[in-house]
Every structure is written in structure tokens, then in C-alpha cells.
Coordinates of C-alpha atoms (C1' of nucleotides) in Angstrom, one line a residue:
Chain A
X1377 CA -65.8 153.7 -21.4
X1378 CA -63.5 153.7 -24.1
X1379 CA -63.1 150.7 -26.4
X1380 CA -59.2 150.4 -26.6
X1381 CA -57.5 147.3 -26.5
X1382 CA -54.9 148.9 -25.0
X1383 CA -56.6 150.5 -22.6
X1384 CA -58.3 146.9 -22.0
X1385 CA -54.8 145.3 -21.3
X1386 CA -53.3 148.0 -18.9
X1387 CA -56.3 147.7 -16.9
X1388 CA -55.4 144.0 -16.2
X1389 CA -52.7 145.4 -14.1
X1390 CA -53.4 149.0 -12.7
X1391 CA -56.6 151.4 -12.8
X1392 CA -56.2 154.0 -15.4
X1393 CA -56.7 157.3 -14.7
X1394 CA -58.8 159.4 -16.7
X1395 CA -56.6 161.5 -18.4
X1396 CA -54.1 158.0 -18.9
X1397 CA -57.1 156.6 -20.6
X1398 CA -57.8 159.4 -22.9
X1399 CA -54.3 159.5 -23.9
X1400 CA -54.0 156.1 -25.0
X1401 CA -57.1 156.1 -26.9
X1402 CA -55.8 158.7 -28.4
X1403 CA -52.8 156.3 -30.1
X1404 CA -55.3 154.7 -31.6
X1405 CA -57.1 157.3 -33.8
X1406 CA -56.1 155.9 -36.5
X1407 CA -56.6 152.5 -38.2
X1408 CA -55.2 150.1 -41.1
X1409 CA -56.2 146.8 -42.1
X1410 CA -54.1 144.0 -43.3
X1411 CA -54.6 140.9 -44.6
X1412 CA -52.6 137.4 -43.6
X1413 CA -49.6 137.2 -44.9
X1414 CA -49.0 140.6 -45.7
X1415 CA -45.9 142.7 -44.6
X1416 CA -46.6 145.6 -42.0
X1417 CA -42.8 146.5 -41.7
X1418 CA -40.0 144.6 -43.8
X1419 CA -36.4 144.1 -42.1
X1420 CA -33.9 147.2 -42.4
X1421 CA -37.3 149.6 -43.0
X1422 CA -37.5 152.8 -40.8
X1423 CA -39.2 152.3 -37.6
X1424 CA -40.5 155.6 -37.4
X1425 CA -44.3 154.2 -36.1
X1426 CA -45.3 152.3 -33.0
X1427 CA -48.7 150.0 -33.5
X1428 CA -51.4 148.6 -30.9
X1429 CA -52.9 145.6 -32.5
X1430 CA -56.4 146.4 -32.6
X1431 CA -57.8 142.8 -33.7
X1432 CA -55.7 139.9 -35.1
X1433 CA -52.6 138.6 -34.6
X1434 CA -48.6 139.3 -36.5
X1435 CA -45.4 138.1 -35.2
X1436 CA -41.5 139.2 -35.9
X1437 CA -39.2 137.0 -37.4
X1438 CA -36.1 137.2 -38.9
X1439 CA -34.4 135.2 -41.7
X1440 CA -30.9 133.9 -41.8
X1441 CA -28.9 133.2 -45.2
X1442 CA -29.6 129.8 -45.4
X1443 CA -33.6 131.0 -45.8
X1444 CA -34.5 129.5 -42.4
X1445 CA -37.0 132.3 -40.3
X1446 CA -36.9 132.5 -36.6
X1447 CA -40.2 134.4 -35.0
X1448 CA -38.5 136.4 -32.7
X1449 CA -42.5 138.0 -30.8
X1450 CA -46.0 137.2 -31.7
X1451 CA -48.4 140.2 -31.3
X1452 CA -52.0 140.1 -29.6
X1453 CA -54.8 142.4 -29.5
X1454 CA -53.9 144.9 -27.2
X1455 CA -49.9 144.6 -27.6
X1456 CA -47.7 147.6 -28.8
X1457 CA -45.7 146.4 -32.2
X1458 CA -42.0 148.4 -32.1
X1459 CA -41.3 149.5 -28.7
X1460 CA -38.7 146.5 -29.4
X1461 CA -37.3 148.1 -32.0
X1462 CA -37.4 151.4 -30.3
X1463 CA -33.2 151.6 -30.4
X1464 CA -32.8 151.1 -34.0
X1465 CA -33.4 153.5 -36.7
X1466 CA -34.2 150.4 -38.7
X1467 CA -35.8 147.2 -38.1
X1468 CA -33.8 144.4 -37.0
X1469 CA -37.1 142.4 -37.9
X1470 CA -39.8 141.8 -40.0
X1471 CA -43.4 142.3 -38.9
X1472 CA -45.7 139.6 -40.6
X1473 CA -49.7 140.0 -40.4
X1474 CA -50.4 136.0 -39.1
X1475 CA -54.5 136.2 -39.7
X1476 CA -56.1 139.4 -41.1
X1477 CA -55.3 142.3 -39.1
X1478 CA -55.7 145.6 -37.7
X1479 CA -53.6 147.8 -36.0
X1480 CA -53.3 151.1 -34.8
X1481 CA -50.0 153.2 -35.7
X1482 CA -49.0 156.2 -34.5
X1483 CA -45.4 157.9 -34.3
X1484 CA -42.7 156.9 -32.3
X1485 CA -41.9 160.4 -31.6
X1486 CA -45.6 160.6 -29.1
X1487 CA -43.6 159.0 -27.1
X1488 CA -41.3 162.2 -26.0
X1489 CA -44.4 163.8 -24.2
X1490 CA -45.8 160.5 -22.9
X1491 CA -42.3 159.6 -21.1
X1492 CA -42.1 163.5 -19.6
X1493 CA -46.0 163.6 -18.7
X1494 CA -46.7 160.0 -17.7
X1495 CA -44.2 158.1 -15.6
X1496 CA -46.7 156.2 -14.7
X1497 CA -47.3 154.6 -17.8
X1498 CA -43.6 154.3 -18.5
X1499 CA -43.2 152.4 -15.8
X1500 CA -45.6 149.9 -16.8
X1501 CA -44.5 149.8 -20.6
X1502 CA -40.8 149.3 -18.8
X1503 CA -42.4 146.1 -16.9
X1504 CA -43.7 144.7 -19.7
X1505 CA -40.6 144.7 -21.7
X1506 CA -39.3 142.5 -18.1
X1507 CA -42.2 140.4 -18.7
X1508 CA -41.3 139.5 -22.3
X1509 CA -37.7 139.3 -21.4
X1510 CA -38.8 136.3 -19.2
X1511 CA -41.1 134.9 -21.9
X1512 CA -37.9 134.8 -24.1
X1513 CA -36.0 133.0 -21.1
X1514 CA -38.6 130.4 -21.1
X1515 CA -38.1 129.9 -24.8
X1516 CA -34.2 130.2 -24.6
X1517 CA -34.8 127.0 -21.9
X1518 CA -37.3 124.9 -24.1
X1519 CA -35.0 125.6 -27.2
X1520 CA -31.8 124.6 -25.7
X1521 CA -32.8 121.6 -23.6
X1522 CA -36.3 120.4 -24.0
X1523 CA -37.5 117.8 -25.7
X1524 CA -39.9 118.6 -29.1
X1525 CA -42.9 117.3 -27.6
X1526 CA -42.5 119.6 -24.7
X1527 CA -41.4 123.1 -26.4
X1528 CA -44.8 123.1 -28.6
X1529 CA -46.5 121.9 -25.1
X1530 CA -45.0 124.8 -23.7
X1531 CA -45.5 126.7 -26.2
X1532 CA -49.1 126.2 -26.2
X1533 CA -49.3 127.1 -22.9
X1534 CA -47.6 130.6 -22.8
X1535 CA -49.7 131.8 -25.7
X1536 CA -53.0 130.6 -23.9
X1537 CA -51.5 132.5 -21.1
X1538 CA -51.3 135.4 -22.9
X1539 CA -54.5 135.3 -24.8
X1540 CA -55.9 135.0 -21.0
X1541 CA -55.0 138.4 -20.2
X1542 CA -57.5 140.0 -22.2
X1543 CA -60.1 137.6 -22.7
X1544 CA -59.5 136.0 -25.9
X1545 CA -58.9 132.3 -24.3
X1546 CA -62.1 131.2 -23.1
X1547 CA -62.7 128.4 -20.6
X1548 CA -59.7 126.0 -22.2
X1549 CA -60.4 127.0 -25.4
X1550 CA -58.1 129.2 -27.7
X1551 CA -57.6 130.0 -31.1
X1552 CA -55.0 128.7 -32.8
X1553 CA -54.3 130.2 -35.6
X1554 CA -50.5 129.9 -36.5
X1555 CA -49.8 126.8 -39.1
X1556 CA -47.1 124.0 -37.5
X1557 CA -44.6 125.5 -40.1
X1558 CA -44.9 129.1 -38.3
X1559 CA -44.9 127.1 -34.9
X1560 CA -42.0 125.4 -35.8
X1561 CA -40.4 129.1 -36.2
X1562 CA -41.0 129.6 -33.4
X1563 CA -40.2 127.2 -31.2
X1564 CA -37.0 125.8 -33.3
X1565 CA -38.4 122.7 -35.0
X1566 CA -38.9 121.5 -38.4
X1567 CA -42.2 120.8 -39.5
X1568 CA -42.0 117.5 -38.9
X1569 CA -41.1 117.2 -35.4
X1570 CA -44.0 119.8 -34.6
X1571 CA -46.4 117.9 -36.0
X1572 CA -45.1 114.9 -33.9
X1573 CA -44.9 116.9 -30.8
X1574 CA -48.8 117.9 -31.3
X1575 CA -49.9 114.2 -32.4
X1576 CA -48.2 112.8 -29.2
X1577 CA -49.8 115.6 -27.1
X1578 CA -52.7 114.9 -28.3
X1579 CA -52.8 110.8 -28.0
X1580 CA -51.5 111.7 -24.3
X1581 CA -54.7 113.3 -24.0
X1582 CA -52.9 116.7 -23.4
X1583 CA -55.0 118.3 -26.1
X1584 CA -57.2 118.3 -28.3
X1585 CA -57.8 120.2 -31.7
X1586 CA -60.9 121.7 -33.6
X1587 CA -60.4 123.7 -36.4
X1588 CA -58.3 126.5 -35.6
X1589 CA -59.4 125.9 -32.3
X1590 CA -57.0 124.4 -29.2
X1591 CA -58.0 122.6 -25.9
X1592 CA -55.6 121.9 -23.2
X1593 CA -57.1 119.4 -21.5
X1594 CA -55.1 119.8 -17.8
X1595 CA -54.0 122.9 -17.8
X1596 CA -52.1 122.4 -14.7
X1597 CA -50.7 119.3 -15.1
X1598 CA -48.8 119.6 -18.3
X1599 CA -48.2 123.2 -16.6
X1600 CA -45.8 121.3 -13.5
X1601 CA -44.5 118.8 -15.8
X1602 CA -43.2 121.7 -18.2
X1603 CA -42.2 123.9 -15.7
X1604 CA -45.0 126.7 -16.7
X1605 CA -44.8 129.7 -15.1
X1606 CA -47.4 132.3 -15.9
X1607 CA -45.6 135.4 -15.8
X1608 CA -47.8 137.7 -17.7
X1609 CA -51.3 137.1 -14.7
X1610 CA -49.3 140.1 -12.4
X1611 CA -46.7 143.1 -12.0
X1612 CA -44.7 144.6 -9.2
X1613 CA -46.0 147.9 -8.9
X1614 CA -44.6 149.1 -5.6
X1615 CA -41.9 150.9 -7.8
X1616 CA -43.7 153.0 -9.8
X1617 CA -43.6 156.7 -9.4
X1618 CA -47.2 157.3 -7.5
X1619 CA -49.3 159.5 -9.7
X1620 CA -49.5 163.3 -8.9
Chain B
X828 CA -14.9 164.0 -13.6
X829 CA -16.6 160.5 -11.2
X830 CA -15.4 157.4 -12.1
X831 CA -18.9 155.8 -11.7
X832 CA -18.8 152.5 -14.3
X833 CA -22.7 153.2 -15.4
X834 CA -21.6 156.7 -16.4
X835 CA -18.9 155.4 -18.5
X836 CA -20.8 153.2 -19.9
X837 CA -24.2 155.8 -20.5
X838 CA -22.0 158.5 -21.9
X839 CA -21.1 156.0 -24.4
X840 CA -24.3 156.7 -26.0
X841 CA -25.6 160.2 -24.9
X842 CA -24.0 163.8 -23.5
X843 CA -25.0 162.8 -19.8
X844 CA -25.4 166.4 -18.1
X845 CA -23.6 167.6 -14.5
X846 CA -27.6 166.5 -12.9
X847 CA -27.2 163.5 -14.6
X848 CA -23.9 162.8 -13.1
X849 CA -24.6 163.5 -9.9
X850 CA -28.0 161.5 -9.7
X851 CA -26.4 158.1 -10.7
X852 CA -23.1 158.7 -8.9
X853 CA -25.7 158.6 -6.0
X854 CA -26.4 155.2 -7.1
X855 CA -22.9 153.8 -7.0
X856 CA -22.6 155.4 -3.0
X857 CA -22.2 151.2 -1.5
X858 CA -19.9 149.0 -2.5
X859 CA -20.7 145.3 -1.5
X860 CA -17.3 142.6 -2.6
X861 CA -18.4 139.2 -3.6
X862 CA -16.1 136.2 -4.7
X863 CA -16.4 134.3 -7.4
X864 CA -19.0 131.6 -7.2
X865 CA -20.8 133.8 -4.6
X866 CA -25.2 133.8 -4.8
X867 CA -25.3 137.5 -4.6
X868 CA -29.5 136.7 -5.1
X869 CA -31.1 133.3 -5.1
X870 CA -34.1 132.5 -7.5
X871 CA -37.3 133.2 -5.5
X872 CA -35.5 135.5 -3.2
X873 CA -37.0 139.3 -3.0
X874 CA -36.1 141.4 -5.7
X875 CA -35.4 144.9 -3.7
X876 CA -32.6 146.1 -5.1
X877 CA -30.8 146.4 -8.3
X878 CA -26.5 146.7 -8.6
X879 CA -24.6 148.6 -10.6
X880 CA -21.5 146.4 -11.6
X881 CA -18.0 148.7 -10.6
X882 CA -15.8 145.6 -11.5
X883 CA -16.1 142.1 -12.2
X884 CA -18.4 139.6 -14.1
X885 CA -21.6 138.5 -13.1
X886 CA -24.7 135.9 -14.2
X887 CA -28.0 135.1 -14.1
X888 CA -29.2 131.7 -14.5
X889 CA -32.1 129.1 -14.3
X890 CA -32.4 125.8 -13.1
X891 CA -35.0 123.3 -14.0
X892 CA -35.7 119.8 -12.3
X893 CA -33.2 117.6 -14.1
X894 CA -30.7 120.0 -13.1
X895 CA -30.1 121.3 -16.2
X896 CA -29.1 125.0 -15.6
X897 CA -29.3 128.0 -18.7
X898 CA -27.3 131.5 -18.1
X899 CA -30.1 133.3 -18.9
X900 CA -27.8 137.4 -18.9
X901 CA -24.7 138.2 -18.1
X902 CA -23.5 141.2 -16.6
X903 CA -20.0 143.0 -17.2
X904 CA -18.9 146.5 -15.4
X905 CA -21.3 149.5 -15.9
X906 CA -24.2 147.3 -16.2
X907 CA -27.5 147.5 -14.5
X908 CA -28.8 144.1 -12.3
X909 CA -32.0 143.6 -11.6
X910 CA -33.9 145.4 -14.0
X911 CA -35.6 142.6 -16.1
X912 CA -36.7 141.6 -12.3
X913 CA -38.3 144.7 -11.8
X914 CA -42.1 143.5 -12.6
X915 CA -41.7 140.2 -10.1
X916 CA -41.5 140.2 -6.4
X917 CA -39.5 137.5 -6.0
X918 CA -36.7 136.9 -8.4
X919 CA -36.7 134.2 -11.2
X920 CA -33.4 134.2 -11.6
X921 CA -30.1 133.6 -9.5
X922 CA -27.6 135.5 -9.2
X923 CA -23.9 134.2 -9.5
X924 CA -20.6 135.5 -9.4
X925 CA -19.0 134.6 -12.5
X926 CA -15.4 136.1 -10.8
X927 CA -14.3 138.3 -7.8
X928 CA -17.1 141.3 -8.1
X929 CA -17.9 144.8 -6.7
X930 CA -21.2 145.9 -6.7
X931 CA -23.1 148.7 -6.2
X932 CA -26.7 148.0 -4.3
X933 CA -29.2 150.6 -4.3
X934 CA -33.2 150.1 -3.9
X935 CA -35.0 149.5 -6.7
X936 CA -37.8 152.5 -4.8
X937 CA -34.9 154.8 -6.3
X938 CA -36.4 154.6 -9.5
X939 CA -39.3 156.6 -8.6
X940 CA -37.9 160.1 -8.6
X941 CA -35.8 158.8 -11.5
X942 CA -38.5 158.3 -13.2
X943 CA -40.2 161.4 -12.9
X944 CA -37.5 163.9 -13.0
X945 CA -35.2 162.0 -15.4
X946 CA -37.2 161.1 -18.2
X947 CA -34.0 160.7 -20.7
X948 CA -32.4 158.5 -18.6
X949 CA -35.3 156.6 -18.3
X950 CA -36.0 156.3 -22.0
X951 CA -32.3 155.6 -22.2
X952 CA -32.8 152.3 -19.8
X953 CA -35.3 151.5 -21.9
X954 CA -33.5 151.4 -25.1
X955 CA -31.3 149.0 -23.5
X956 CA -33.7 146.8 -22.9
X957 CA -34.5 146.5 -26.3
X958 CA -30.7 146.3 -27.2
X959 CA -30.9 143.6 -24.9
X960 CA -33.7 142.0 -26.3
X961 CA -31.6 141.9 -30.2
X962 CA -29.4 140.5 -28.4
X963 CA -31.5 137.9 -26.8
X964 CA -33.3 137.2 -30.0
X965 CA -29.5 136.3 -31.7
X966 CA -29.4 133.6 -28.9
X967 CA -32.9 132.0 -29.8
X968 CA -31.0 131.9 -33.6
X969 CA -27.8 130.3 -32.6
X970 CA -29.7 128.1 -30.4
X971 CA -32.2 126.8 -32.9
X972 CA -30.3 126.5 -36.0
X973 CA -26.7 127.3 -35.4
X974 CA -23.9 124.3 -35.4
X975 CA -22.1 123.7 -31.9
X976 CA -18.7 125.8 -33.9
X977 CA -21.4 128.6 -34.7
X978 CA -22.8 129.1 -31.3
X979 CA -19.5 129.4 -29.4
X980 CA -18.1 131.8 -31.8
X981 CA -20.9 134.1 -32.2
X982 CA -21.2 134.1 -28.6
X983 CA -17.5 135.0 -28.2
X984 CA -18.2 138.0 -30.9
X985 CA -21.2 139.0 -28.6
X986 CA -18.8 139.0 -25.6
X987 CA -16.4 140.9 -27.4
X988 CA -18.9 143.3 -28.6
X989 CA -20.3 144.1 -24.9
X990 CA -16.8 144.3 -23.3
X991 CA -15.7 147.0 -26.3
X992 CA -18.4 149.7 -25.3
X993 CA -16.6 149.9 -21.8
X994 CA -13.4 149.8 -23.1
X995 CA -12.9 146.3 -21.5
X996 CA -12.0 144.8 -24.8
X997 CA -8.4 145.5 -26.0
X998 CA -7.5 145.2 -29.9
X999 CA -8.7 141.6 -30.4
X1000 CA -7.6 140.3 -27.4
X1001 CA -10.5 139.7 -24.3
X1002 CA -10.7 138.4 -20.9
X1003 CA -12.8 134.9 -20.8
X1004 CA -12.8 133.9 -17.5
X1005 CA -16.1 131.2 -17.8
X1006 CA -15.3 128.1 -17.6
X1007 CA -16.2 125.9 -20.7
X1008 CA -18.9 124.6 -18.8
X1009 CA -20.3 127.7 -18.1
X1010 CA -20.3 128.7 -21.7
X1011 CA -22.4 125.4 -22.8
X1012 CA -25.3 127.2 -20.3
X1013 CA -25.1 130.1 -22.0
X1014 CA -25.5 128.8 -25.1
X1015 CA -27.4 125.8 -24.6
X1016 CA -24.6 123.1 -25.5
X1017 CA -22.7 120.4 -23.4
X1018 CA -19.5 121.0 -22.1
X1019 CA -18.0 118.5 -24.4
X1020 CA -19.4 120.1 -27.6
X1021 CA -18.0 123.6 -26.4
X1022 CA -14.5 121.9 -26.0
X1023 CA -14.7 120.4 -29.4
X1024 CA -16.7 124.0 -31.0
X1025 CA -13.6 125.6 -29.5
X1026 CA -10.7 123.4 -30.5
X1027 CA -12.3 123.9 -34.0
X1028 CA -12.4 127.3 -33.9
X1029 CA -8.8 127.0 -33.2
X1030 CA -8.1 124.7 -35.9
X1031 CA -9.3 127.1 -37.8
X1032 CA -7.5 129.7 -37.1
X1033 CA -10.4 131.8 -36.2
X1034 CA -9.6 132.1 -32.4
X1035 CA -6.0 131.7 -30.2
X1036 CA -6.3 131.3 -26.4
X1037 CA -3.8 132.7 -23.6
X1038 CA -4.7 131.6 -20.0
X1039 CA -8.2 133.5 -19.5
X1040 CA -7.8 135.9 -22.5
X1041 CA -9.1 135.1 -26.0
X1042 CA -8.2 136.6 -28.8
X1043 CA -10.5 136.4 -32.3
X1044 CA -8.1 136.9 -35.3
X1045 CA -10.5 138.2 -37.9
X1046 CA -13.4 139.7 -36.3
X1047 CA -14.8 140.4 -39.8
X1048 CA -14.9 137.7 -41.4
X1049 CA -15.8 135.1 -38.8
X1050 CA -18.7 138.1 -37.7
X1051 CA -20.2 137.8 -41.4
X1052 CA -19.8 134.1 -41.6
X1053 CA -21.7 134.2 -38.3
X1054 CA -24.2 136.8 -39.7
X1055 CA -23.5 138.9 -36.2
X1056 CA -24.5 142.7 -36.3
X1057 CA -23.2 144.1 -33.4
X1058 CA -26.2 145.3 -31.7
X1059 CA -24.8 147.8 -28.7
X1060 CA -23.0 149.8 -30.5
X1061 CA -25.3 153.4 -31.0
X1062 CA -28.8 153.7 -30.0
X1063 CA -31.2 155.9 -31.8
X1064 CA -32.0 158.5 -29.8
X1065 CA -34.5 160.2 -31.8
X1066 CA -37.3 159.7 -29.9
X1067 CA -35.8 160.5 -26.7
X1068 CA -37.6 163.5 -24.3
X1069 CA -35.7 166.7 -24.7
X1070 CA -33.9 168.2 -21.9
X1071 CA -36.0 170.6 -19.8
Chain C
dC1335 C1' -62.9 121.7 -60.2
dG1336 C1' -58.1 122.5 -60.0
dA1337 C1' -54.2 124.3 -57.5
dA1338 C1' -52.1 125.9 -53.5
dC1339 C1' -51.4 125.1 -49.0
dG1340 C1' -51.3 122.5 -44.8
dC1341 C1' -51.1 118.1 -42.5
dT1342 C1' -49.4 113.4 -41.9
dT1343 C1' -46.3 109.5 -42.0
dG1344 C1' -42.0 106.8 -43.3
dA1345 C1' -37.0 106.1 -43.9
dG1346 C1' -32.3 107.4 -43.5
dA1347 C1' -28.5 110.5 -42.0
dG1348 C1' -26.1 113.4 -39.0
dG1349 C1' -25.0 116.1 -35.0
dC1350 C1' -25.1 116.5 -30.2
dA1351 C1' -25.7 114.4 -25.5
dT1352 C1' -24.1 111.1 -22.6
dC1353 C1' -20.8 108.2 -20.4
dA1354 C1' -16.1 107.4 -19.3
dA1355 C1' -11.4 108.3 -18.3
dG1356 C1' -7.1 110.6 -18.4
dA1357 C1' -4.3 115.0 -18.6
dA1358 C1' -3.5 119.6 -17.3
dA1359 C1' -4.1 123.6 -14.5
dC1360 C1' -5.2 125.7 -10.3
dG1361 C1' -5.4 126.5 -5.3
dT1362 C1' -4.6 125.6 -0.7
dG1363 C1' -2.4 124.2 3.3
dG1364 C1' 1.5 122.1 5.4
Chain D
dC813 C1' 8.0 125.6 -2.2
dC814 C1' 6.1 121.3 -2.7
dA815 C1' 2.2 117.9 -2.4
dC816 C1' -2.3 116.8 -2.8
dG817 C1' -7.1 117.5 -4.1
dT818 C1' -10.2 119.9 -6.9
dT819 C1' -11.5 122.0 -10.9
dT820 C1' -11.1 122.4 -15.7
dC821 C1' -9.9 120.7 -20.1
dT822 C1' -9.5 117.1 -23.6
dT823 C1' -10.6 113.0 -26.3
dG824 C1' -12.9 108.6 -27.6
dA825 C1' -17.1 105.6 -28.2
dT826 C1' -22.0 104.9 -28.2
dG827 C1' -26.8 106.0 -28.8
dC828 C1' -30.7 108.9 -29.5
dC829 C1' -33.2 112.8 -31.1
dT830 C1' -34.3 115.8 -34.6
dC831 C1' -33.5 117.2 -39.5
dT832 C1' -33.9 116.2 -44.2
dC833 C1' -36.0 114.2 -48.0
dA834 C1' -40.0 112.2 -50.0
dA835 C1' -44.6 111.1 -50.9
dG836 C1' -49.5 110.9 -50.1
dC837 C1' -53.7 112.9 -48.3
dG838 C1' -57.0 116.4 -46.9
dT839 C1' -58.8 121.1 -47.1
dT840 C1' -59.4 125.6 -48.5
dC841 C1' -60.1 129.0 -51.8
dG842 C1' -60.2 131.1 -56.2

DNA sequence: CGAACGCTTGAGAGGCATCAAGAAACGTGG
DNA sequence: CCACGTTTCTTGATGCCTCTCAAGCGTTCG
């Protein structure tokens, strides 16, 4: 078997083919390393390359006049970096490494034979994009009309979720590697208030911190009260094109 | 020439070609009539088709337990419905009509052949996602760190925007038929702040109202004050498959 | 060992939600 | 065409939540 993290996060939804899983290896032949903090691709830059995040995690964000930076996506092993960005000769965002990183690029333009050849696959890439679309729902709700305390709790939970998906969030356990300032970025908060949120979480006994390390102690609990819905555990398939 | 509202709105962007044409004429071949404040698809209901919007104004929202509800899209003629459902079963969204409304329903099993035969079309659906995504991403901006006056008016530029690309947007002048209430769920405000963002605007001199129509006296400068990019106006095709 | 960086906590200010009530517009049926 | 009820818009008063500013502490890394 092949050791693509790509390949490990498509199979969480549909059994590869053969010849699906030796083309996607193939977009990730190549391999660059970044440290935290560094820049992969700056705002207005040409978005000529797609990435799968091979280990490590970045996010998008964009920054306003008044200096304040909204993280638009967060990226985990196994993701593709850019097909957001796939309708703009430049980036609309900046791409941010958020631990040390490694990522897989490879040109946007491999995409011409993949969407003629593999429908398949389009498909799937296509019901991702959904998924994330109702990700970013969830965030539009906790943003506009949730309390602080319960857009980190939420928060928490969706990237668990997703971390779930291809292994990396073991038991109740999962890294959490993002500082309350970039947390706060993402879910619309100052500093402050974040840190409030997680000290109240955690006095509720909601979680529990070690290191870089996060527990959620009831998964399912905080889960109802928040109105969590995991919407990355499973696609509708029944309209993909069936394979030749 | 057809007079099909999704190939207005396509042809906006590419050189459809007579196959084209034809294939998502076929689309438009029902026409179901709603009225305004008509479910045309409840949350949780089967997602089995999507609509092609011939006239009319549509939305799709989320409630949560306090009753609390968030527009999460909205839909104007020549638009596609359903698609960020495609990956779910059952919908997570409802469907309203937002004024009287034709629709075109055809099942979302279509998409198969599409798929496979038209892969420019498809990669063309898929840029709109992203579009769509930009677009959602402006919302998480306004909503997190925008003023009430902010808010309402970029989301009146947005509207705008949309409603240009189909022609549905004379001059400066543009129809407006939600209710103020409605807008505060699209933007994550109360109803009384969206009065008083409104009146301001106004006041301002940034805005005049006529019955449903609004009309935004200098798009420019309230669009850079605003920092809105309008994001649906070209896509980068670069990337797309070449025609057989 | 020093300097960033990140976390924590307090105090004060401001903006938006909520509650409430009246005015205007709309629609519907007699 | 008018009368009445409903929806929508408008405005004021009050309170709460989060932001901002500020300072101290802990931790990590060069």
C-alpha cells in the first residue's frame, strides 16, 4: 500500500481503485518543508500550485486594514491547500504554516486530466467542498449568535472531528496546537474572551488541557448542548458517476 | 437562442457550446411555482433534487433551539440549489421562498452523465463553489469584526454584485424585497440594529430607498470603505479541461 | 540567562440585544 | 373602495457581553 495522506483520507469515504490510488500518489512526488510561522503563499500571489499537507498543520487567513486577521480554513494532514482558491488567478488569502510543516505541491493545471479521466474523484473533491461549506455555516452560526464560551467549545469540537477522520485524535485526546490568539482568529474573539471561554470550559469540567494536548471530557454532551453535528464522519455517494 | 437562466448566467463566464446548451436546457424542462414564504425543502428532508432558479428569490436557512434562525445562501435567477447538499442525504438546510418563485427541479442522479461527459461544466460548478466560498468567508469578516453600519452595507454591495452578473441589477438601483428582519439573519444582527445600520447608511447619504428597490449612490467609495472585492465577477479558467 | 511569546486576570467602555410601543405599509375580504 | 388585521418599519430605554487597555506571570528558546 501506498503511504499518501491523501490516499488515507479518501479511503475514509470510498475504496480507491488502483489506478485512483496511483494517481494521487502521484501529486505527491514531491515534498517541501516549512517551519511555523512561515508563509507558504502570501495574499494577491499566483495560485498556480495545489498542496496535500503531508504532516502538520497551516490555515488561511486574511487581514483587514485595521490589522485584525480572520482564518478563513485550517489545513490537516491529508487536506488539499488551494482548490479554494481554484477561481482566482491570485490568492484571496494567505496560507500560514501553524506548526512545522510539510506539504506536497503540484500544479493546478494536473487537474485538467484528472477532471476528464476521473469523475470519480471529482465527484468526491466536489463533496468535500459541500462539506466545508457546512463547516463554514456552523461557524457563520457560532459567530453571529453564540455565546464565547460556546464558539471555542464548538470549535474544539469540529477540529477534533476532523482530526478523527484520519486518525490523528486518539481516544479524547488531540493535539492542540493553535495559540488562543490564532483561535480567537478564528472563531471571532479577542484574546481575552478565548481564554475565558477555555478557563470556564475547563472549571465546567468540559475539558481539560496538557501541553499542547486537549481532552473533551463528554464528547456528547457538550456535542447536544452546542448543537454539534459531525458532518465530515460520511458522504452521499449515490450520485457519483459509477466507475467504468 | 434558449432562454434558460443558468445559461445566461454560465455564459457569463465561458463560450458555452450548442452541446452545452442543449444538456442544461434539459435541466430547466419542469417548472414548479412557489409563493413567497413557501418551504420548497425542509431541514432533514431528502435532498434528491437540485433547482435551477427561472425567476424569483430564494433562501436557505438554519434554526437552532432558541429559535434563533441564520440565512445561511441565498439564491437569485440562474442559480443552482442544492448543490452544497449534495454530500448529505437529508438536507441541513431549509428551503424558503424569499418572494413568488419558479423553479426548475431536476434529480440530482443527472449529474452523473454530467459528470463524465461534461467535464468543463463540471470544473465550472466547481469554481463557483469556491466563488461562493470568498464570498462566504467575507461574511465570517463582517460578522466578526464589522460594525452593525458595515455589515448591512457590504451585504447590500454583495447583493448588488450577484444580481449584476444576470443583469438583474440596473445602474445603481436594485430590487430588495427581504424584509429587514430577514436581512439581520443573514448577517447575524437584530432587526433593530439593521433598522438603525440602515437609517444611517441613509443619513449618510450612502444609500436611498424606493418601495422594495435600493439604490447605493457611490458604489466605490462605500465598496473601498467596506474593503469589498467583488468576488463573481470573472473566474480563472485556466485550469479548466479543454474541449474534446 | 535574558528576551520573546503566550497565558492569565482585572477594570472600564462601548456596541448590540432585548424589551416595549407606536406608526406606516400591505393585503384581504366584505 | 374601504375597513380591519397583519406585517413591517421605526424609535427609545435598559442591560449585558465582549473588546480594549493594562499589567503580571509562566514558559520556551536562542
Amino acid at each position: 500500500m501506498t503511504n499518501s495522506c491523501l490516499v488515507a483520507k479518501l479511503s475514509h469515504y470510498i475504496n480507491l481503485t488502483a489506478t485512483e490510488c496511483v494517481l494521487l500518489a502521484r501529486l505527491e512526488e514531491a515534498t517541501e518543508h516549512y517551519s511555523r510561522r512561515d508563509i507558504v503563499l502570501d495574499q494577491g500571489a499566483e495560485t498556480s500550485d495545489i498542496y496535500v499537507v503531508k504532516t502538520g498543520w497551516l490555515y488561511g487567513h486574511v487581514r483587514n486594514s485595521d490589522g485584525v486577521d480572520l482564518i478563513a480554513e485550517i489545513f490537516y494532514p491529508g487536506d488539499l491547500v488551494g482548490l479554494s482558491q481554484l477561481a482566482f488567478e491570485t490568492s484571496t488569502v494567505c496560507y500560514t504554516a501553524a506548526t512545522d510543516l510539510a506539504l506536497c505541491p503540484f500544479p493546478k493545471n494536473s487537474l485538467k486530466t484528472i477532471f476528464i479521466e476521473q469523475p470519480r474523484l471529482v465527484a468526491l473533491f466536489f463533496a468535500f467542498t459541500t462539506l466545508e461549506r457546512a463547516t463554514m455555516i456552523d461557524r457563520l452560526r457560532a459567530m453571529g449568535q453564540m455565546s464565547a464560551r460556546d464558539c471555542v467549545g464548538l470549535f474544539f469540537l469540529q477540529t477534533k472531528a476532523r482530526l478523527s477522520i484520519t486518525g490523528l485524535a486518539t481516544g479524547r485526546w488531540f493535539p492542540m496546537p493553535l495559540s488562543q490568539e490564532l483561535i480567537g482568529n478564528a472563531v471571532g474573539l479577542s484574546t481575552v474572551s478565548v481564554n475565558r471561554a477555555i478557563r470556564q470550559l475547563e472549571a465546567e469540567g468540559h475539558i481539560r488541557r496538557e501541553g499542547r494536548m486537549l481532552e473533551i471530557m463528554r464528547p456528547e454532551i457538550l456535542g447536544r448542548e452546542l448543537e454539534f453535528f459531525d458532518r465530515h464522519y460520511k458522504v452521499d455517494s449515490s450520485w457519483f458517476p459509477n466507475l467504468d
